[in-house]
Short mmCIF file of C-alpha atoms in Angstrom, two decimals:
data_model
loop_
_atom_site.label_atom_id
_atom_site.label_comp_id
_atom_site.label_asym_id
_atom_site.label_seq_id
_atom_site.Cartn_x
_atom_site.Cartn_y
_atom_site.Cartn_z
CA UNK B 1 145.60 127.39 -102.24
CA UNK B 2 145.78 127.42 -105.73
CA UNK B 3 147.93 124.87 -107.84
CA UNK B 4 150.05 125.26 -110.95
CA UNK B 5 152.08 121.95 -112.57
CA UNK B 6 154.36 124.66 -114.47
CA UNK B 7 155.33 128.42 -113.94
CA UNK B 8 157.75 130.77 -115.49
CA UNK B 9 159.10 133.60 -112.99
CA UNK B 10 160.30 136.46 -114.69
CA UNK B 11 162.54 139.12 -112.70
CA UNK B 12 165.38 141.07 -113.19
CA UNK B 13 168.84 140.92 -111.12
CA UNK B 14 172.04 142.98 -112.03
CA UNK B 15 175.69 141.36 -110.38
CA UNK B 16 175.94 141.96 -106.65
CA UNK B 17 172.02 142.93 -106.52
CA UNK B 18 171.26 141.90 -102.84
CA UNK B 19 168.30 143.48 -102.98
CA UNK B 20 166.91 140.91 -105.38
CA UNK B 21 168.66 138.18 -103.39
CA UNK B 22 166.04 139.40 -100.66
CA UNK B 23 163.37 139.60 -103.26
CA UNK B 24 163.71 135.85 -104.01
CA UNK B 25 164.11 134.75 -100.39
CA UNK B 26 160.96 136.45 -99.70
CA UNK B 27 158.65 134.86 -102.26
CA UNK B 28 160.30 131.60 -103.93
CA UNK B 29 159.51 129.86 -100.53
CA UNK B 30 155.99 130.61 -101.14
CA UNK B 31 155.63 130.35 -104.83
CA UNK B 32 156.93 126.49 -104.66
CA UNK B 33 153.99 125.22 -102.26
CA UNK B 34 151.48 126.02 -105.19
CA UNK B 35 153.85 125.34 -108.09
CA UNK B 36 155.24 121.81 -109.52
CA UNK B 37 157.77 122.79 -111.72
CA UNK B 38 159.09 126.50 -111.77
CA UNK B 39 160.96 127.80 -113.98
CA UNK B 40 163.59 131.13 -112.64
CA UNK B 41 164.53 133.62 -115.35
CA UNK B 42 167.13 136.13 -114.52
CA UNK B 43 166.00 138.61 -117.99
CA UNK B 44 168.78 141.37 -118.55
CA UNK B 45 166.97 143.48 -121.30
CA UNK B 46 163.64 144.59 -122.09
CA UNK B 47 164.48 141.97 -125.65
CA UNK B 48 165.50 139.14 -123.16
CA UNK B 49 161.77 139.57 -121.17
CA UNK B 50 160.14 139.67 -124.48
CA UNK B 51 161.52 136.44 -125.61
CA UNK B 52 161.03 134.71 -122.09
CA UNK B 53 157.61 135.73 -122.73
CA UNK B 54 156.79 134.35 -125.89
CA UNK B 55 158.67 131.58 -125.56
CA UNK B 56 157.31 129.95 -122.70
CA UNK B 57 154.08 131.24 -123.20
CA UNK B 58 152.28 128.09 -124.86
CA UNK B 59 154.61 126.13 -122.60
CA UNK B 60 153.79 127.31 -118.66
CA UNK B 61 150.45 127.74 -117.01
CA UNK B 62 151.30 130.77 -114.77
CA UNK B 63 153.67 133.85 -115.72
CA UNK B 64 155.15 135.24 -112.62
CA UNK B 65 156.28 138.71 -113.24
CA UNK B 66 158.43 140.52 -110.08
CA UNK B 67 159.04 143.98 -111.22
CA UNK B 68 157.31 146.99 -111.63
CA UNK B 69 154.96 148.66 -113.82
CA UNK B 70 157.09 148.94 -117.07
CA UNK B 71 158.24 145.32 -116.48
CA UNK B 72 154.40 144.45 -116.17
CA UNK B 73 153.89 146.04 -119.59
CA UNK B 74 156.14 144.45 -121.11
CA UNK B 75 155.32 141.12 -120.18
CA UNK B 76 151.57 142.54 -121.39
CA UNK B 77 152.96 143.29 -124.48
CA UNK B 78 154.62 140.15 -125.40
CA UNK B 79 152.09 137.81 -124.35
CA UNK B 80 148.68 139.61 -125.36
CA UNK B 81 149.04 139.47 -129.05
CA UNK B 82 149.55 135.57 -128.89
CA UNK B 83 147.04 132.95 -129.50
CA UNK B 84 147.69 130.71 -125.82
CA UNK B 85 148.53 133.35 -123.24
CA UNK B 86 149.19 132.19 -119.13
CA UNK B 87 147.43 133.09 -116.17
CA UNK B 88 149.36 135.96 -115.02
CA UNK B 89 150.58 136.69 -111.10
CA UNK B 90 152.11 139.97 -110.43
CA UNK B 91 154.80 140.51 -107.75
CA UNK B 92 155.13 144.28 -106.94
CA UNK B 93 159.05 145.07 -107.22
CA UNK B 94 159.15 148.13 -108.44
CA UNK B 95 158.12 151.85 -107.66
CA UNK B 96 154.37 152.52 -107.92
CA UNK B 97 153.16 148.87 -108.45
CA UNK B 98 149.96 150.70 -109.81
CA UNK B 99 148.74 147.38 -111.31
CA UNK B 100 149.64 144.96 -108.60
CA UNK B 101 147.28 147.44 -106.26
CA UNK B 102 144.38 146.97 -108.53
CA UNK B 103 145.00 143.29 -107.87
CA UNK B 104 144.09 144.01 -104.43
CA UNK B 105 147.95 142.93 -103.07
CA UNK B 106 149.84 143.53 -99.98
CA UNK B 107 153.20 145.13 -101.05
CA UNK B 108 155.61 143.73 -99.27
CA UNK B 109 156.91 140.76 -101.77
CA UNK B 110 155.97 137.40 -99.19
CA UNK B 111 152.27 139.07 -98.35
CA UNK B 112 151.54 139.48 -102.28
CA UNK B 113 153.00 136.09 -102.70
CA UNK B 114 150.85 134.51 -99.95
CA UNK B 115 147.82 136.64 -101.68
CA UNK B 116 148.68 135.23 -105.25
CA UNK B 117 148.87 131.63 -104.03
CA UNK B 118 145.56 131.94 -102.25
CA UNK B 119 143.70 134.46 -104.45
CA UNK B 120 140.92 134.12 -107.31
CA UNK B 121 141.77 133.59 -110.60
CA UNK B 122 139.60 136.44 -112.32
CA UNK B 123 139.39 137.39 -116.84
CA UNK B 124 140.84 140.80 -116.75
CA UNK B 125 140.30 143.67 -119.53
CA UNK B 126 143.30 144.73 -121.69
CA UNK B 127 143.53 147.97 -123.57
CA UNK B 128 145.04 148.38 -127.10
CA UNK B 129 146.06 151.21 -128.60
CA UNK B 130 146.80 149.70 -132.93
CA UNK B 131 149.58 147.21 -131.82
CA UNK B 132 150.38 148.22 -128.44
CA UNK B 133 148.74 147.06 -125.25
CA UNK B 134 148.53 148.81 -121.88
CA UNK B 135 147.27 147.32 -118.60
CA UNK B 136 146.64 150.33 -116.49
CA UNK B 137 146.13 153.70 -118.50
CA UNK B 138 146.95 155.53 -121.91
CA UNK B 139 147.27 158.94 -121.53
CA UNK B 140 148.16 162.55 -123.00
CA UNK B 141 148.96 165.81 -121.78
CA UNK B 142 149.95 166.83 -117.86
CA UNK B 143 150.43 163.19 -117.22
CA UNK B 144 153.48 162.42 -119.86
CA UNK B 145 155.20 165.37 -119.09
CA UNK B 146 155.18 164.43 -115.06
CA UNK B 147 156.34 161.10 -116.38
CA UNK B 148 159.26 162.94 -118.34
CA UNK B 149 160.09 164.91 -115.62
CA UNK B 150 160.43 162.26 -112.82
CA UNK B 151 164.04 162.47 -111.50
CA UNK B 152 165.92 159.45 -111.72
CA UNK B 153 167.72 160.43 -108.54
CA UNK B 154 164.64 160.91 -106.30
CA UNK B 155 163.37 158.04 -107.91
CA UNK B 156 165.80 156.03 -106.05
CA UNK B 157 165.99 157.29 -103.04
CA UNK B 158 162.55 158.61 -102.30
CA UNK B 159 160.13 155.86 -104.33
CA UNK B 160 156.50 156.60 -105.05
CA UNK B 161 157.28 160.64 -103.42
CA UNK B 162 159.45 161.03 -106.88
CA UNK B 163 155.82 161.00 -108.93
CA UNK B 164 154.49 163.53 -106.50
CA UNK B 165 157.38 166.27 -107.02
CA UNK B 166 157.22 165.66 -110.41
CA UNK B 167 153.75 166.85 -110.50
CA UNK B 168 154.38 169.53 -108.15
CA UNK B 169 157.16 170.60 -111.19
CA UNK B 170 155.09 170.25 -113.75
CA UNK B 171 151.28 170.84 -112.78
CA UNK B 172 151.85 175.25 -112.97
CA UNK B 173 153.68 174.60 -116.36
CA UNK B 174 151.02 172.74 -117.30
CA UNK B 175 149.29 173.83 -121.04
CA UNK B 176 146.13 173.15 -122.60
CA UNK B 177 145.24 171.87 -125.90
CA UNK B 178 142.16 171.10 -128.07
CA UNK B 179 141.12 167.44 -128.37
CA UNK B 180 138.71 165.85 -130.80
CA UNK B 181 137.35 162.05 -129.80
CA UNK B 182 135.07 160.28 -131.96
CA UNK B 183 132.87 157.70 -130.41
CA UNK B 184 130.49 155.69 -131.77
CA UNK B 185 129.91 158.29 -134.48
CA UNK B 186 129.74 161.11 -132.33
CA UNK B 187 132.29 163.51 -131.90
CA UNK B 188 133.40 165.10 -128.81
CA UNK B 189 135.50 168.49 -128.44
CA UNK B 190 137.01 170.59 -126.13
CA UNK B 191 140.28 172.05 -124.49
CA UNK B 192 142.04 169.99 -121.86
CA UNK B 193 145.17 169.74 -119.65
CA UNK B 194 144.84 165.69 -119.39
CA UNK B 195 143.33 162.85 -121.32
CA UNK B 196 143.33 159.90 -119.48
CA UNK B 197 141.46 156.55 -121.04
CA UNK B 198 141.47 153.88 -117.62
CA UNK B 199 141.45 150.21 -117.03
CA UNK B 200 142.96 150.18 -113.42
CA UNK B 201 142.29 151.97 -110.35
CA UNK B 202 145.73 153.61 -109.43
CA UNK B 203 148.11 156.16 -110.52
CA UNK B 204 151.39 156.84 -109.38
CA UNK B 205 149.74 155.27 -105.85
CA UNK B 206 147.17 157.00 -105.75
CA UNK B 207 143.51 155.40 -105.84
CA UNK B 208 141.65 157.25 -108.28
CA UNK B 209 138.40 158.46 -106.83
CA UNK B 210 135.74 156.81 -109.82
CA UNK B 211 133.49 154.39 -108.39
CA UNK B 212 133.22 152.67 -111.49
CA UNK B 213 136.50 152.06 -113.00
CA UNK B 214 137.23 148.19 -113.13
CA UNK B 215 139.53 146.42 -114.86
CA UNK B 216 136.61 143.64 -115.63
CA UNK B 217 134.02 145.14 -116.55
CA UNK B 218 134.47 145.45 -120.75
CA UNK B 219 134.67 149.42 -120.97
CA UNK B 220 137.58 152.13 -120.68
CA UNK B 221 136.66 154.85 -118.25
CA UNK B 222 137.88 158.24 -120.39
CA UNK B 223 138.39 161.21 -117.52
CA UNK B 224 139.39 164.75 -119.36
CA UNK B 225 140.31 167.42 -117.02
CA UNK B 226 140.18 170.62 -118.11
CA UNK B 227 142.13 173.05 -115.39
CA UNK B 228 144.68 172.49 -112.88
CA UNK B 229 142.65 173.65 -110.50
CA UNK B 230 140.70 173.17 -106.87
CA UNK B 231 137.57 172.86 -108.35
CA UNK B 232 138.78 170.23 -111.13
CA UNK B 233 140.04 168.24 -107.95
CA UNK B 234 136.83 168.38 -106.35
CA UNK B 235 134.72 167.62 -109.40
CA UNK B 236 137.18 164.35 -109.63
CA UNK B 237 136.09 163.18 -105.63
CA UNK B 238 132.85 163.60 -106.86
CA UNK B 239 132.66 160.56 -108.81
CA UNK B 240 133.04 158.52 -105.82
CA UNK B 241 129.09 158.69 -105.99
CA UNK B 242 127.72 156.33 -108.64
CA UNK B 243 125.16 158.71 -108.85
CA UNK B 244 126.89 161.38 -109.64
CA UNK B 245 125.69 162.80 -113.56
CA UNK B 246 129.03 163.25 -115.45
CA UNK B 247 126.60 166.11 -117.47
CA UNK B 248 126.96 168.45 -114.26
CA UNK B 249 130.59 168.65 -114.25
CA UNK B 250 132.20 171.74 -115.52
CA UNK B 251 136.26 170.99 -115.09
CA UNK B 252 135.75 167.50 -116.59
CA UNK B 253 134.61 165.34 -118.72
CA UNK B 254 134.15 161.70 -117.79
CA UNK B 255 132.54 158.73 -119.44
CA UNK B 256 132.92 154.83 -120.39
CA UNK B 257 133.41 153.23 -123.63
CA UNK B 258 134.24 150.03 -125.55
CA UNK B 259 136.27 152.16 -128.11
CA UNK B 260 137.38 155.57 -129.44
CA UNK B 261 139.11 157.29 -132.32
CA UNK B 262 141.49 159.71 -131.46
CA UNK B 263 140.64 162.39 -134.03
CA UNK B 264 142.48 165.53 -132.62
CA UNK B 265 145.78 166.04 -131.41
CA UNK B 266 147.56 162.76 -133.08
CA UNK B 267 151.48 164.74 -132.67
CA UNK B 268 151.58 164.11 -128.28
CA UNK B 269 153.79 161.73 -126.69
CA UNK B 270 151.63 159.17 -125.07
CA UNK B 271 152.63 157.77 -121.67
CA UNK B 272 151.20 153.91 -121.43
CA UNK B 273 151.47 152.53 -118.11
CA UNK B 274 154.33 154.55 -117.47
CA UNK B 275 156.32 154.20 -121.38
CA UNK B 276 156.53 156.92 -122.82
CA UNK B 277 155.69 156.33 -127.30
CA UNK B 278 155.77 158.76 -130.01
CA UNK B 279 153.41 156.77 -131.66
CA UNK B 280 150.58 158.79 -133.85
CA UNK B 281 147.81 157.92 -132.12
CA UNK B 282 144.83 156.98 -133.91
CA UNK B 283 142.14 154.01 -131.96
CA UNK B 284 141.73 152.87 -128.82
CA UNK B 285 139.67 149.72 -127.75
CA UNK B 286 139.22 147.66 -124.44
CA UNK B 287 139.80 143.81 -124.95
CA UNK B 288 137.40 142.05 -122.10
CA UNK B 289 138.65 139.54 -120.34
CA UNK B 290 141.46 139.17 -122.96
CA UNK B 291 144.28 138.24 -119.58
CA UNK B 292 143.73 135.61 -117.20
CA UNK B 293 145.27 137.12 -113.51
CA UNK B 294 145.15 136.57 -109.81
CA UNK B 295 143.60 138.99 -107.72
CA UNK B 296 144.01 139.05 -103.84
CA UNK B 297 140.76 137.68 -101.83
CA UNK B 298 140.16 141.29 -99.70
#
């Protein structure tokens, strides 16, 4: 089991939230066999996180986040920029838990805590996008307007499903436009549906089918699709096979990188790890090993 003298546990609980009471029960048991001194904070805002974050971060040796993937990014955002940054543990509590499946974790909360306590400590890559960091993906396109269209009732009551209607609502609406990347002096053009640049294996639950996407291996894993079609969908299951030549594919476009400029369009919402920005977007580089987190021994 691995040993901590001092955590910081990071989660977020509204009045009369049994749900979270639960939550606790199921993991705090756990947690406090590998942990000397732990520290509980109940954050109310996105602000309060960010301060938690900072604060403590020179001050703990292991961030506990319990939340889902926009609570993950924020935590990622707060802590990445600073100069002493804590091994990180992620407990899946929200809808997708994209991340925290990348990790390798059981979700139900006391499995991923059992996993976390007895799991490998492992220097993970971050992406950054100017002055904003993103664990899992940056993307443009199909895959910010599913986000947008997500309803927040089926989100409730029907979880991870939610992501799938939305693309079911939004995949036949679905427009192209031209894209311009520039990397490492050369420029590459086309017309796409979805730009996705990668650093974990999941999206909206599902395992993406690219044998080499890891989130430790120094390089973002760009994927362009060009058509919302069968034959874009079997081109994707394709790169399953590491030897599989990216140069035959005719529906996308797939290849690693340490960086990229985006050159063409810089006017698209950007969806990072599920946030959505209106930020121009302009370069993109992979951080290796810049986060310290525990992965699950599988």
């Amino acid at each position: 089991m691995l040993h901590f003298n001092r955590a910081l546990f990071v989660y977020n609980r509204s009045a009369g939230d049994a749900d979270s009471e639960k939550k606790l029960a199921d993991t705090l048991p756990v947690l406090t066999q590998a942990v000397d001194e732990l520290i509980l904070m109940n954050t109310k805002s996105k602000e309060e996180l960010q301060k938690a974050c900072v604060h403590y971060s020179n001050q703990v040796d292991l961030l506990i986040i319990l939340g889902g993937d926009g609570t993950v990014h924020t935590c990622l955002n707060s802590i990445a920029p600073l100069p002493v940054r804590p091994i990180v543990a992620i407990l899946p509590g929200g809808t997708s838990n994209d991340f925290s499946r990348t990790l390798g974790l059981p979700q139900d909360l006391r499995g991923a805590a059992e996993s976390l306590m007895n799991g490998t400590i492992f220097d993970t890559d971050v992406g950054r996008m100017d002055d904003r960091y993103f664990m899992n993906f940056w993307g443009i396109g199909l895959v910010t307007e599913t986000s947008e269209n997500i309803n927040d009732g089926e989100k409730a009551k029907l979880g991870p499903i939610s992501y799938f209607l939305s693309t079911l609502r939004t995949i036949n609406q679905a427009e192209s436009f031209t894209y311009k990347i520039s990397v490492n002096g050369e420029l590459i053009e086309g017309e796409t549906i979805l730009l996705f640049v990668l650093n974990g294996r999941f999206i909206g639950t599902t395992e993406l089918p690219i044998s080499s996407l890891s989130p430790m291996d120094g390089k973002l894993d760009v994927l362009l699709v060009r058509d919302s079609n069968f034959s874009s969908l079997r081109e994707l299951f394709k790169l399953q096979n590491p030897a599989t030549d990216s140069n035959q594919l005719d529906q996308l476009e797939y290849f690693q990188t340490d960086e990229l400029e985006i050159v063409q369009p810089t006017n698209k919402k950007i969806d990072m790890d599920g946030e959505i920005y209106d930020d121009h977007i302009q370069h993109i580089k992979i951080l290796p090993g810049h986060i310290r987190m525990i992965y699950a021994n599988n």
